[in-house]
Amino acid sequence: MSIVKILVPRLNNKGGIANYYKALRPFLSSKAEYLFRGKIKQKEFVLISVLRLLNDYIKYCKKTFEKETKAVIINPSLGVGGFLRDGIYLLITPKKVKKIVFFRGWNPDYEKKIEKSTLLKQWLSFTFLRADHIIVLSSEFKKKIIEWGYKNSVSIETTIVDENLLSGFDFKNIMHYRKKLKSINILYLGNVSKEKGVWEFIGAIEKLADQKTETKINCVIAGNGSELNKLKDYVRNKQLPVQFSGYVMEQEKQETFKQAHLYIFPSAYEGMPNSVLEAMAFGLPVITTRVGGIPDFFEDEKMGLFLNNREPEHIADKIWYLLERPELMEQMSEYNYNYAKENFYASKVAERLKKIIKEVLTEQNSQ
């Protein structure tokens, strides 16, 4: 029987790839076997990091050279570390094994480096562009892969909503519950860093707080990151209606989404942000930038609103536009809830991934 090996970070990691495959596991075939790789830790001796990588490569070779192994899925990011580390996995994969590459992260700055570097382009050609199939998270990334000279098929996929996160969630009851809340809760959930637009978001909340209205607005920022302490100091000094929840998981994460009325995502660049898909699954209208794979599915004024820029005044205007239209928000909520159920649940994504694997293996058998 054909065995598919999937190279993933250890599932006790908090990273997006680990969580993705943890959620997919119950829905994949029993013939899909995970190969775990370690993660370089901060402040770790270089020698220990090198030995860890070598150990991972050796274990990978042993598993992929097994007779039953017919395909492997490698999950790199287009960035400094993953580009080199995961490229080596492509080089040491046996010729008999079909190679599927799923680009999970895409750093536009690193893309520019590749464009300017002959050496990086050669590495790309000798590794990732020799895959039998490539999966990306947006049509923009697909276009770039083809521009770089990739000749085989490219699929566009999404990240997922872990169905366990929605355990016990009842859409109609939650909509009724949200209407009874005394304030309108606007949520950002993710890494608290500059590129995610958290300062612009806080600037928008400051603009809204200056408006004298009867609508009580509260902002919730859930997550950790480099800007968290500075952001807390700013909010405290300005006495803004902002709460910080820290990193939330499982039941606490579900409660955070249940309490929200609107989700904001003003990021500068992305692949396919899980938090946006999760917000939709919980029936939240979304205000977002046009980044990564979001424009491939997001319907402006049906799922929420696109931001044309990340200026605080513009974000505030978009928020206020929706708050003045509760019936429109309710329509968006229901539409997003149903759309996420049909397209982003782990069971749905697993079926699409299994179809890709089957097609790749079918091509192998026909050759």
PDB file of C-alpha atoms in Angstrom, residues 168-356:
ATOM      1  CA  GLY A 168     -20.710  23.170  21.643  1.00  0.00           C
ATOM      2  CA  PHE A 169     -20.919  26.367  19.595  1.00  0.00           C
ATOM      3  CA  ASP A 170     -24.486  27.253  18.598  1.00  0.00           C
ATOM      4  CA  PHE A 171     -24.654  30.103  16.106  1.00  0.00           C
ATOM      5  CA  LYS A 172     -28.239  31.248  16.785  1.00  0.00           C
ATOM      6  CA  ASN A 173     -27.775  31.225  20.561  1.00  0.00           C
ATOM      7  CA  ILE A 174     -24.527  33.182  20.298  1.00  0.00           C
ATOM      8  CA  MET A 175     -26.089  35.799  18.024  1.00  0.00           C
ATOM      9  CA  HIS A 176     -28.860  36.255  20.584  1.00  0.00           C
ATOM     10  CA  TYR A 177     -26.279  36.436  23.381  1.00  0.00           C
ATOM     11  CA  ARG A 178     -24.195  39.075  21.575  1.00  0.00           C
ATOM     12  CA  LYS A 179     -27.211  41.337  21.182  1.00  0.00           C
ATOM     13  CA  LYS A 180     -27.586  41.444  24.971  1.00  0.00           C
ATOM     14  CA  LEU A 181     -24.003  42.539  25.644  1.00  0.00           C
ATOM     15  CA  LYS A 182     -23.715  46.101  26.946  1.00  0.00           C
ATOM     16  CA  SER A 183     -20.807  47.063  24.702  1.00  0.00           C
ATOM     17  CA  ILE A 184     -19.743  46.413  21.109  1.00  0.00           C
ATOM     18  CA  ASN A 185     -16.622  44.257  21.369  1.00  0.00           C
ATOM     19  CA  ILE A 186     -14.059  44.627  18.587  1.00  0.00           C
ATOM     20  CA  LEU A 187     -11.466  41.858  18.505  1.00  0.00           C
ATOM     21  CA  TYR A 188      -7.928  41.437  17.252  1.00  0.00           C
ATOM     22  CA  LEU A 189      -6.405  37.988  17.846  1.00  0.00           C
ATOM     23  CA  GLY A 190      -2.878  37.255  16.740  1.00  0.00           C
ATOM     24  CA  ASN A 191       0.740  38.255  17.143  1.00  0.00           C
ATOM     25  CA  VAL A 192       1.094  41.685  18.744  1.00  0.00           C
ATOM     26  CA  SER A 193       3.716  43.140  16.403  1.00  0.00           C
ATOM     27  CA  LYS A 194       4.078  46.231  14.235  1.00  0.00           C
ATOM     28  CA  GLU A 195       3.597  44.435  10.914  1.00  0.00           C
ATOM     29  CA  LYS A 196       0.230  43.113  12.116  1.00  0.00           C
ATOM     30  CA  GLY A 197      -1.116  46.662  12.342  1.00  0.00           C
ATOM     31  CA  VAL A 198      -1.820  46.691  16.078  1.00  0.00           C
ATOM     32  CA  TRP A 199      -0.759  50.328  16.475  1.00  0.00           C
ATOM     33  CA  GLU A 200      -3.013  51.420  13.633  1.00  0.00           C
ATOM     34  CA  PHE A 201      -5.824  49.434  15.229  1.00  0.00           C
ATOM     35  CA  ILE A 202      -5.301  51.164  18.575  1.00  0.00           C
ATOM     36  CA  GLY A 203      -5.175  54.492  16.739  1.00  0.00           C
ATOM     37  CA  ALA A 204      -8.579  53.696  15.232  1.00  0.00           C
ATOM     38  CA  ILE A 205     -10.006  52.831  18.649  1.00  0.00           C
ATOM     39  CA  GLU A 206      -8.651  56.156  19.926  1.00  0.00           C
ATOM     40  CA  LYS A 207     -10.469  57.966  17.108  1.00  0.00           C
ATOM     41  CA  LEU A 208     -13.709  56.134  17.931  1.00  0.00           C
ATOM     42  CA  ALA A 209     -13.320  56.847  21.650  1.00  0.00           C
ATOM     43  CA  ASP A 210     -13.115  60.573  20.888  1.00  0.00           C
ATOM     44  CA  GLN A 211     -16.522  60.483  19.242  1.00  0.00           C
ATOM     45  CA  LYS A 212     -19.362  61.270  21.634  1.00  0.00           C
ATOM     46  CA  THR A 213     -21.885  58.550  20.885  1.00  0.00           C
ATOM     47  CA  GLU A 214     -24.249  56.374  22.861  1.00  0.00           C
ATOM     48  CA  THR A 215     -22.598  53.246  21.463  1.00  0.00           C
ATOM     49  CA  LYS A 216     -20.195  51.822  24.018  1.00  0.00           C
ATOM     50  CA  ILE A 217     -17.166  50.367  22.229  1.00  0.00           C
ATOM     51  CA  ASN A 218     -14.660  47.988  23.772  1.00  0.00           C
ATOM     52  CA  CYS A 219     -11.521  46.609  22.119  1.00  0.00           C
ATOM     53  CA  VAL A 220      -9.958  43.224  22.920  1.00  0.00           C
ATOM     54  CA  ILE A 221      -6.428  42.307  21.885  1.00  0.00           C
ATOM     55  CA  ALA A 222      -5.655  38.603  22.340  1.00  0.00           C
ATOM     56  CA  GLY A 223      -2.094  37.445  21.811  1.00  0.00           C
ATOM     57  CA  ASN A 224       1.524  38.077  22.736  1.00  0.00           C
ATOM     58  CA  GLY A 225       4.306  39.805  20.855  1.00  0.00           C
ATOM     59  CA  SER A 226       7.094  42.339  20.767  1.00  0.00           C
ATOM     60  CA  GLU A 227       4.811  45.389  20.996  1.00  0.00           C
ATOM     61  CA  LEU A 228       2.578  44.138  23.817  1.00  0.00           C
ATOM     62  CA  ASN A 229       4.146  46.028  26.747  1.00  0.00           C
ATOM     63  CA  LYS A 230       4.472  49.284  24.788  1.00  0.00           C
ATOM     64  CA  LEU A 231       0.871  48.939  23.682  1.00  0.00           C
ATOM     65  CA  LYS A 232      -0.304  48.366  27.254  1.00  0.00           C
ATOM     66  CA  ASP A 233       1.549  51.484  28.446  1.00  0.00           C
ATOM     67  CA  TYR A 234       0.030  53.566  25.657  1.00  0.00           C
ATOM     68  CA  VAL A 235      -3.497  52.338  26.362  1.00  0.00           C
ATOM     69  CA  ARG A 236      -3.089  52.968  30.085  1.00  0.00           C
ATOM     70  CA  ASN A 237      -1.784  56.504  29.558  1.00  0.00           C
ATOM     71  CA  LYS A 238      -4.559  57.347  27.084  1.00  0.00           C
ATOM     72  CA  GLN A 239      -7.208  55.544  29.174  1.00  0.00           C
ATOM     73  CA  LEU A 240      -8.569  53.761  26.117  1.00  0.00           C
ATOM     74  CA  PRO A 241     -11.281  51.063  26.313  1.00  0.00           C
ATOM     75  CA  VAL A 242      -8.892  48.221  25.484  1.00  0.00           C
ATOM     76  CA  GLN A 243      -8.454  44.869  27.208  1.00  0.00           C
ATOM     77  CA  PHE A 244      -5.479  42.531  26.763  1.00  0.00           C
ATOM     78  CA  SER A 245      -6.217  38.819  27.008  1.00  0.00           C
ATOM     79  CA  GLY A 246      -2.740  37.436  26.326  1.00  0.00           C
ATOM     80  CA  TYR A 247      -2.281  34.206  24.388  1.00  0.00           C
ATOM     81  CA  VAL A 248      -5.557  32.277  24.376  1.00  0.00           C
ATOM     82  CA  MET A 249      -6.154  28.614  23.584  1.00  0.00           C
ATOM     83  CA  GLU A 250      -9.044  26.155  23.373  1.00  0.00           C
ATOM     84  CA  GLN A 251     -11.944  27.091  25.704  1.00  0.00           C
ATOM     85  CA  GLU A 252     -10.550  30.554  26.447  1.00  0.00           C
ATOM     86  CA  LYS A 253     -10.136  31.173  22.724  1.00  0.00           C
ATOM     87  CA  GLN A 254     -13.700  30.068  22.055  1.00  0.00           C
ATOM     88  CA  GLU A 255     -15.010  32.418  24.734  1.00  0.00           C
ATOM     89  CA  THR A 256     -12.989  35.285  23.253  1.00  0.00           C
ATOM     90  CA  PHE A 257     -14.640  34.803  19.861  1.00  0.00           C
ATOM     91  CA  LYS A 258     -18.090  34.367  21.424  1.00  0.00           C
ATOM     92  CA  GLN A 259     -17.825  37.725  23.199  1.00  0.00           C
ATOM     93  CA  ALA A 260     -16.866  39.611  20.020  1.00  0.00           C
ATOM     94  CA  HIS A 261     -19.079  41.391  17.496  1.00  0.00           C
ATOM     95  CA  LEU A 262     -16.470  42.343  14.910  1.00  0.00           C
ATOM     96  CA  TYR A 263     -12.998  41.124  13.941  1.00  0.00           C
ATOM     97  CA  ILE A 264     -10.209  43.439  12.742  1.00  0.00           C
ATOM     98  CA  PHE A 265      -7.142  42.270  10.814  1.00  0.00           C
ATOM     99  CA  PRO A 266      -4.959  45.182   9.574  1.00  0.00           C
ATOM    100  CA  SER A 267      -1.821  43.139   8.808  1.00  0.00           C
ATOM    101  CA  ALA A 268       0.836  44.312   6.339  1.00  0.00           C
ATOM    102  CA  TYR A 269       1.449  40.859   4.841  1.00  0.00           C
ATOM    103  CA  GLU A 270       0.293  37.266   5.389  1.00  0.00           C
ATOM    104  CA  GLY A 271      -0.023  33.814   3.916  1.00  0.00           C
ATOM    105  CA  MET A 272      -3.483  32.697   4.981  1.00  0.00           C
ATOM    106  CA  PRO A 273      -4.209  33.846   8.567  1.00  0.00           C
ATOM    107  CA  ASN A 274      -5.979  31.220  10.674  1.00  0.00           C
ATOM    108  CA  SER A 275      -7.496  33.874  12.896  1.00  0.00           C
ATOM    109  CA  VAL A 276      -9.536  35.360  10.036  1.00  0.00           C
ATOM    110  CA  LEU A 277     -10.961  31.938   9.160  1.00  0.00           C
ATOM    111  CA  GLU A 278     -11.714  31.250  12.831  1.00  0.00           C
ATOM    112  CA  ALA A 279     -13.441  34.615  13.225  1.00  0.00           C
ATOM    113  CA  MET A 280     -15.655  33.788  10.256  1.00  0.00           C
ATOM    114  CA  ALA A 281     -16.425  30.356  11.712  1.00  0.00           C
ATOM    115  CA  PHE A 282     -17.682  32.090  14.850  1.00  0.00           C
ATOM    116  CA  GLY A 283     -19.913  34.303  12.735  1.00  0.00           C
ATOM    117  CA  LEU A 284     -17.961  37.562  12.939  1.00  0.00           C
ATOM    118  CA  PRO A 285     -17.891  40.206  10.212  1.00  0.00           C
ATOM    119  CA  VAL A 286     -14.260  40.887   9.296  1.00  0.00           C
ATOM    120  CA  ILE A 287     -12.458  44.113   8.433  1.00  0.00           C
ATOM    121  CA  THR A 288      -9.153  43.201   6.789  1.00  0.00           C
ATOM    122  CA  THR A 289      -6.334  44.297   4.551  1.00  0.00           C
ATOM    123  CA  ARG A 290      -5.928  42.708   1.104  1.00  0.00           C
ATOM    124  CA  VAL A 291      -3.048  40.410   2.044  1.00  0.00           C
ATOM    125  CA  GLY A 292      -1.968  36.857   1.224  1.00  0.00           C
ATOM    126  CA  GLY A 293      -4.761  34.489   0.280  1.00  0.00           C
ATOM    127  CA  ILE A 294      -7.577  36.616   1.717  1.00  0.00           C
ATOM    128  CA  PRO A 295      -8.481  38.363  -1.604  1.00  0.00           C
ATOM    129  CA  ASP A 296      -8.909  34.932  -3.256  1.00  0.00           C
ATOM    130  CA  PHE A 297     -12.083  34.241  -1.292  1.00  0.00           C
ATOM    131  CA  PHE A 298     -13.102  37.353   0.640  1.00  0.00           C
ATOM    132  CA  GLU A 299     -16.215  39.113  -0.671  1.00  0.00           C
ATOM    133  CA  ASP A 300     -16.201  42.810   0.173  1.00  0.00           C
ATOM    134  CA  GLU A 301     -19.431  44.053   1.806  1.00  0.00           C
ATOM    135  CA  LYS A 302     -20.644  40.444   2.091  1.00  0.00           C
ATOM    136  CA  MET A 303     -18.132  38.946   4.517  1.00  0.00           C
ATOM    137  CA  GLY A 304     -17.025  42.273   5.902  1.00  0.00           C
ATOM    138  CA  LEU A 305     -14.987  45.155   4.532  1.00  0.00           C
ATOM    139  CA  PHE A 306     -11.622  45.488   2.837  1.00  0.00           C
ATOM    140  CA  LEU A 307      -9.256  48.174   4.071  1.00  0.00           C
ATOM    141  CA  ASN A 308      -7.777  50.341   1.309  1.00  0.00           C
ATOM    142  CA  ASN A 309      -4.975  51.458   3.614  1.00  0.00           C
ATOM    143  CA  ARG A 310      -3.901  51.020   7.238  1.00  0.00           C
ATOM    144  CA  GLU A 311      -4.388  54.588   8.421  1.00  0.00           C
ATOM    145  CA  PRO A 312      -6.192  54.752  11.813  1.00  0.00           C
ATOM    146  CA  GLU A 313      -8.786  57.198  10.420  1.00  0.00           C
ATOM    147  CA  HIS A 314      -9.620  54.797   7.603  1.00  0.00           C
ATOM    148  CA  ILE A 315      -9.908  51.803   9.956  1.00  0.00           C
ATOM    149  CA  ALA A 316     -12.143  53.846  12.279  1.00  0.00           C
ATOM    150  CA  ASP A 317     -14.373  54.833   9.369  1.00  0.00           C
ATOM    151  CA  LYS A 318     -14.784  51.204   8.304  1.00  0.00           C
ATOM    152  CA  ILE A 319     -15.627  50.137  11.858  1.00  0.00           C
ATOM    153  CA  TRP A 320     -18.166  52.912  12.233  1.00  0.00           C
ATOM    154  CA  TYR A 321     -19.701  52.100   8.846  1.00  0.00           C
ATOM    155  CA  LEU A 322     -20.590  48.613  10.094  1.00  0.00           C
ATOM    156  CA  LEU A 323     -21.630  49.662  13.587  1.00  0.00           C
ATOM    157  CA  GLU A 324     -24.215  51.979  12.040  1.00  0.00           C
ATOM    158  CA  ARG A 325     -25.623  49.025  10.066  1.00  0.00           C
ATOM    159  CA  PRO A 326     -26.486  46.233  12.548  1.00  0.00           C
ATOM    160  CA  GLU A 327     -28.692  44.432  10.016  1.00  0.00           C
ATOM    161  CA  LEU A 328     -25.801  44.264   7.529  1.00  0.00           C
ATOM    162  CA  MET A 329     -23.515  42.946  10.282  1.00  0.00           C
ATOM    163  CA  GLU A 330     -26.054  40.255  11.089  1.00  0.00           C
ATOM    164  CA  GLN A 331     -26.205  39.176   7.433  1.00  0.00           C
ATOM    165  CA  MET A 332     -22.409  39.059   7.274  1.00  0.00           C
ATOM    166  CA  SER A 333     -22.285  36.988  10.452  1.00  0.00           C
ATOM    167  CA  GLU A 334     -24.599  34.303   9.108  1.00  0.00           C
ATOM    168  CA  TYR A 335     -22.906  34.226   5.722  1.00  0.00           C
ATOM    169  CA  ASN A 336     -19.422  33.897   7.262  1.00  0.00           C
ATOM    170  CA  TYR A 337     -20.516  31.152   9.643  1.00  0.00           C
ATOM    171  CA  ASN A 338     -21.907  29.042   6.781  1.00  0.00           C
ATOM    172  CA  TYR A 339     -19.053  29.801   4.399  1.00  0.00           C
ATOM    173  CA  ALA A 340     -16.417  28.760   6.966  1.00  0.00           C
ATOM    174  CA  LYS A 341     -18.293  25.531   7.709  1.00  0.00           C
ATOM    175  CA  GLU A 342     -18.301  24.582   4.022  1.00  0.00           C
ATOM    176  CA  ASN A 343     -14.757  25.657   3.171  1.00  0.00           C
ATOM    177  CA  PHE A 344     -12.439  25.966   6.168  1.00  0.00           C
ATOM    178  CA  TYR A 345     -13.324  23.163   8.574  1.00  0.00           C
ATOM    179  CA  ALA A 346     -10.501  20.630   8.981  1.00  0.00           C
ATOM    180  CA  SER A 347     -12.632  17.837   7.517  1.00  0.00           C
ATOM    181  CA  LYS A 348     -13.202  19.855   4.317  1.00  0.00           C
ATOM    182  CA  VAL A 349      -9.536  20.831   3.939  1.00  0.00           C
ATOM    183  CA  ALA A 350      -8.446  17.223   4.547  1.00  0.00           C
ATOM    184  CA  GLU A 351     -10.627  16.030   1.671  1.00  0.00           C
ATOM    185  CA  ARG A 352      -9.033  18.548  -0.672  1.00  0.00           C
ATOM    186  CA  LEU A 353      -5.524  17.589   0.469  1.00  0.00           C
ATOM    187  CA  LYS A 354      -6.257  13.882  -0.009  1.00  0.00           C
ATOM    188  CA  LYS A 355      -7.449  14.650  -3.545  1.00  0.00           C
ATOM    189  CA  ILE A 356      -4.143  16.405  -4.326  1.00  0.00           C
TER     190      ILE A 356
END
